[in-house]
Steps between C-alpha positions, in 0.01 A plus 500: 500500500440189757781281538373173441660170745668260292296167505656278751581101382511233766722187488393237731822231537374159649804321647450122510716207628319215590167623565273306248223507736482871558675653152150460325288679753758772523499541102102460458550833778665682293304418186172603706599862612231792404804684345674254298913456562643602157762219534484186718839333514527170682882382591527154545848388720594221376152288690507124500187470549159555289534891454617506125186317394281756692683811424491348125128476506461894489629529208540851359300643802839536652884505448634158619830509551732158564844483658731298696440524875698849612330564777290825604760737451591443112066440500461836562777657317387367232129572493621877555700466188226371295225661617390875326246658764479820674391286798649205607353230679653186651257235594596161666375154336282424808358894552190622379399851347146640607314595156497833592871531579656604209230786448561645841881485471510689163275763681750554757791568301609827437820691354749458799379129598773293594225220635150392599458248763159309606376322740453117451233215636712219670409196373632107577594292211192366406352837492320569806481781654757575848291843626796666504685716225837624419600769611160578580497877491346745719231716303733813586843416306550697257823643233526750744470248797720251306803775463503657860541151615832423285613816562482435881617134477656413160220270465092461444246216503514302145349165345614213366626509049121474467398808682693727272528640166788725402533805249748430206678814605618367819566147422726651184714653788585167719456272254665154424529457875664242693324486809598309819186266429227671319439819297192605730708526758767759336243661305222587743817604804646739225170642328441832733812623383420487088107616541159506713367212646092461489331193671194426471350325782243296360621140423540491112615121520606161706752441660551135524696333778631170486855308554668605233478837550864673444516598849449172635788366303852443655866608314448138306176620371345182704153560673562592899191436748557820660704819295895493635480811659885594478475467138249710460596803674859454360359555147256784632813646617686491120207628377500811719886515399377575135269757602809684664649482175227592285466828761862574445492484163187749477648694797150449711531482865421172703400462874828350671447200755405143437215554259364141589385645817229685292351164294184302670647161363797566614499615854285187464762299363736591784336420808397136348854445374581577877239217584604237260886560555563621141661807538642768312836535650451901536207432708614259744623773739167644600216471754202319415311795644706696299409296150126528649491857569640556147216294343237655711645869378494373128145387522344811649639693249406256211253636272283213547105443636445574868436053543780408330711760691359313832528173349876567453590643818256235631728182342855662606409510826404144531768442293747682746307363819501133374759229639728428257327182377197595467653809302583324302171260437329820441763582204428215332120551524514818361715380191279169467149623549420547208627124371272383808172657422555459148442082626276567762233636212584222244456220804181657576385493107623190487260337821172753338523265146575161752 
């Protein structure tokens, strides 16, 4: 007799603090998928702004859920706790699901599934489109693809919390966290060592980028122009300290070495923290040919599109080549362009109806 696959459930957990203007059109997502989510929970942190009334207008379409502001950690601890599904998946107030996402993530998910990541459209916050996507995959990666590359480097190319959703059966073995920022971070770093990883490379969803993203927040949780660099890799660091101990605990073996030297963003991170004089201490002591021939290494190897590999290698060594102060006018570009064409379009919509 056929053994038949137990039918999968899917939680979808919207986490909301102060986004009134995006919460709805990440909820009316969810509510549109061709597979429907068989619970929609929406935590609300403790907003001050106009979110209750607009998570309250859904009525029993979803689970609204009202606390005292806790921040993203408890957030997601508890929308683990009270969610039921096979497959979990946790959506940011200003992300959007494609209505085809939830179908194609249930399709991927077999016994043995820790995860199944997806491309995303990059969008700016009033929802037009960058041209770009995160991570934007190369048409080859693969679960096979996806585990020779942690087992070479104790790492792999991963999204954003919207890019993800998680089998029950891993997240029962690491969860409550308490993460050094955010659960993605934890989660996705630890999740080749509890099952198989399967991306799929087609964007299922928007990405939306803005300035109050998490990682352009400082320690305060205050909006920075520009992401402080030090911070950044110091908590990338932590978070590769809890794979170690995650590996330990299962008795897998890790690659030894600084496993930053193997992440896009962060090689990234290093040479413009060089640039802007904010500095992981650890750092300080090399080359800047050194920190550029370590990004250069990192992004031939990445398992990313042949023009974004050249678009990479392309910006570090302008970066590297650059005086100092115009270094550093190019950082804040980068971080800002976004904001700037975001005006640009509404100024020029603004002078068509003039």
């Amino acid at each position: 007799m056929t053994q038949m696959t137990p039918a999968q459930t899917i939680s979808v957990i919207i986490t909301n603090y102060n986004y009134d203007h995006y919460v709805g059109v990440a909820i009316n997502s969810v509510i549109a998928q061709t597979r429907q989510a068989d619970e929609i929970i929406v935590i609300d942190d403790g907003s001050t702004d106009q979110s209750r009334e607009r998570i309250d207008s859904y009525g029993t379409k979803i689970r609204a859920v009202f606390q005292e502001n806790q921040g993203i950690k408890k957030v997601s601890n508890t929308g683990y706790e009270i969610s039921g599904g096979s497959i979990v998946l946790y959506l940011d107030a200003d992300d959007v699901l494609y209505p085809n996402a939830l179908e194609l993530i249930e399709r991927s998910f077999k016994p043995g599934v820790a995860k199944v990541q997806f491309d995303l459209d990059v969008i700016d916050r009033c929802g037009n489109f960058a041209g770009r996507r995160f991570c934007n995959f190369s048409d080859d990666t693969s679960e096979e693809s996806v585990a020779k590359s942690f087992a070479a480097t104790g790492t792999y190319l991963w999204p954003v919390t919207s890019g993800n959703a998680y089998s029950r059966d891993f997240l029962s073995r690491v969860m409550p966290l308490t993460p050094p920022e955010s659960h993605d971070g934890v989660l996705n770093t630890v999740a080749p060592l509890y099952g198989r990883v399967i991306t799929i490379v087609q964007p299922l969803g928007q990405y939306r980028i803005h300035s109050r993203n998490i990682s352009r927040s400082n320690e305060t949780g205050q909006t920075a122009a520009i992401p402080q660099f030090a911070r950044r890799i110091g908590i990338r660091k932590q978070e590769f300290d809890v794979l170690r101990e995650h590996a330990a605990a299962l008795g897998a073996t890790l690659p030894q070495g600084d496993l930053l030297e193997n992440e896009l963003v962060f090689v990234n991170y290093r040479l413009m923290a060089r640039k802007m004089r904010d500095e992981d201490a650890q750092d300080a002591p090399r080359t800047l040919w050194n920190l550029w021939r370590a990004g250069a290494s990192c992004i031939l190897k990445s398992p990313i599109t042949f023009r974004a590999r050249s678009k990479h290698l392309l910006w570090i060594t302008c970066l590297a080549l650059a005086p100092t102060s115009f270094a550093r006018q190019m950082i804040r570009l980068r971080y800002n362009r976004m904001h700037m064409l975001t005006n640009f379009r509404r100024l020029g919509r603004a002078r068509s109806f003039a």
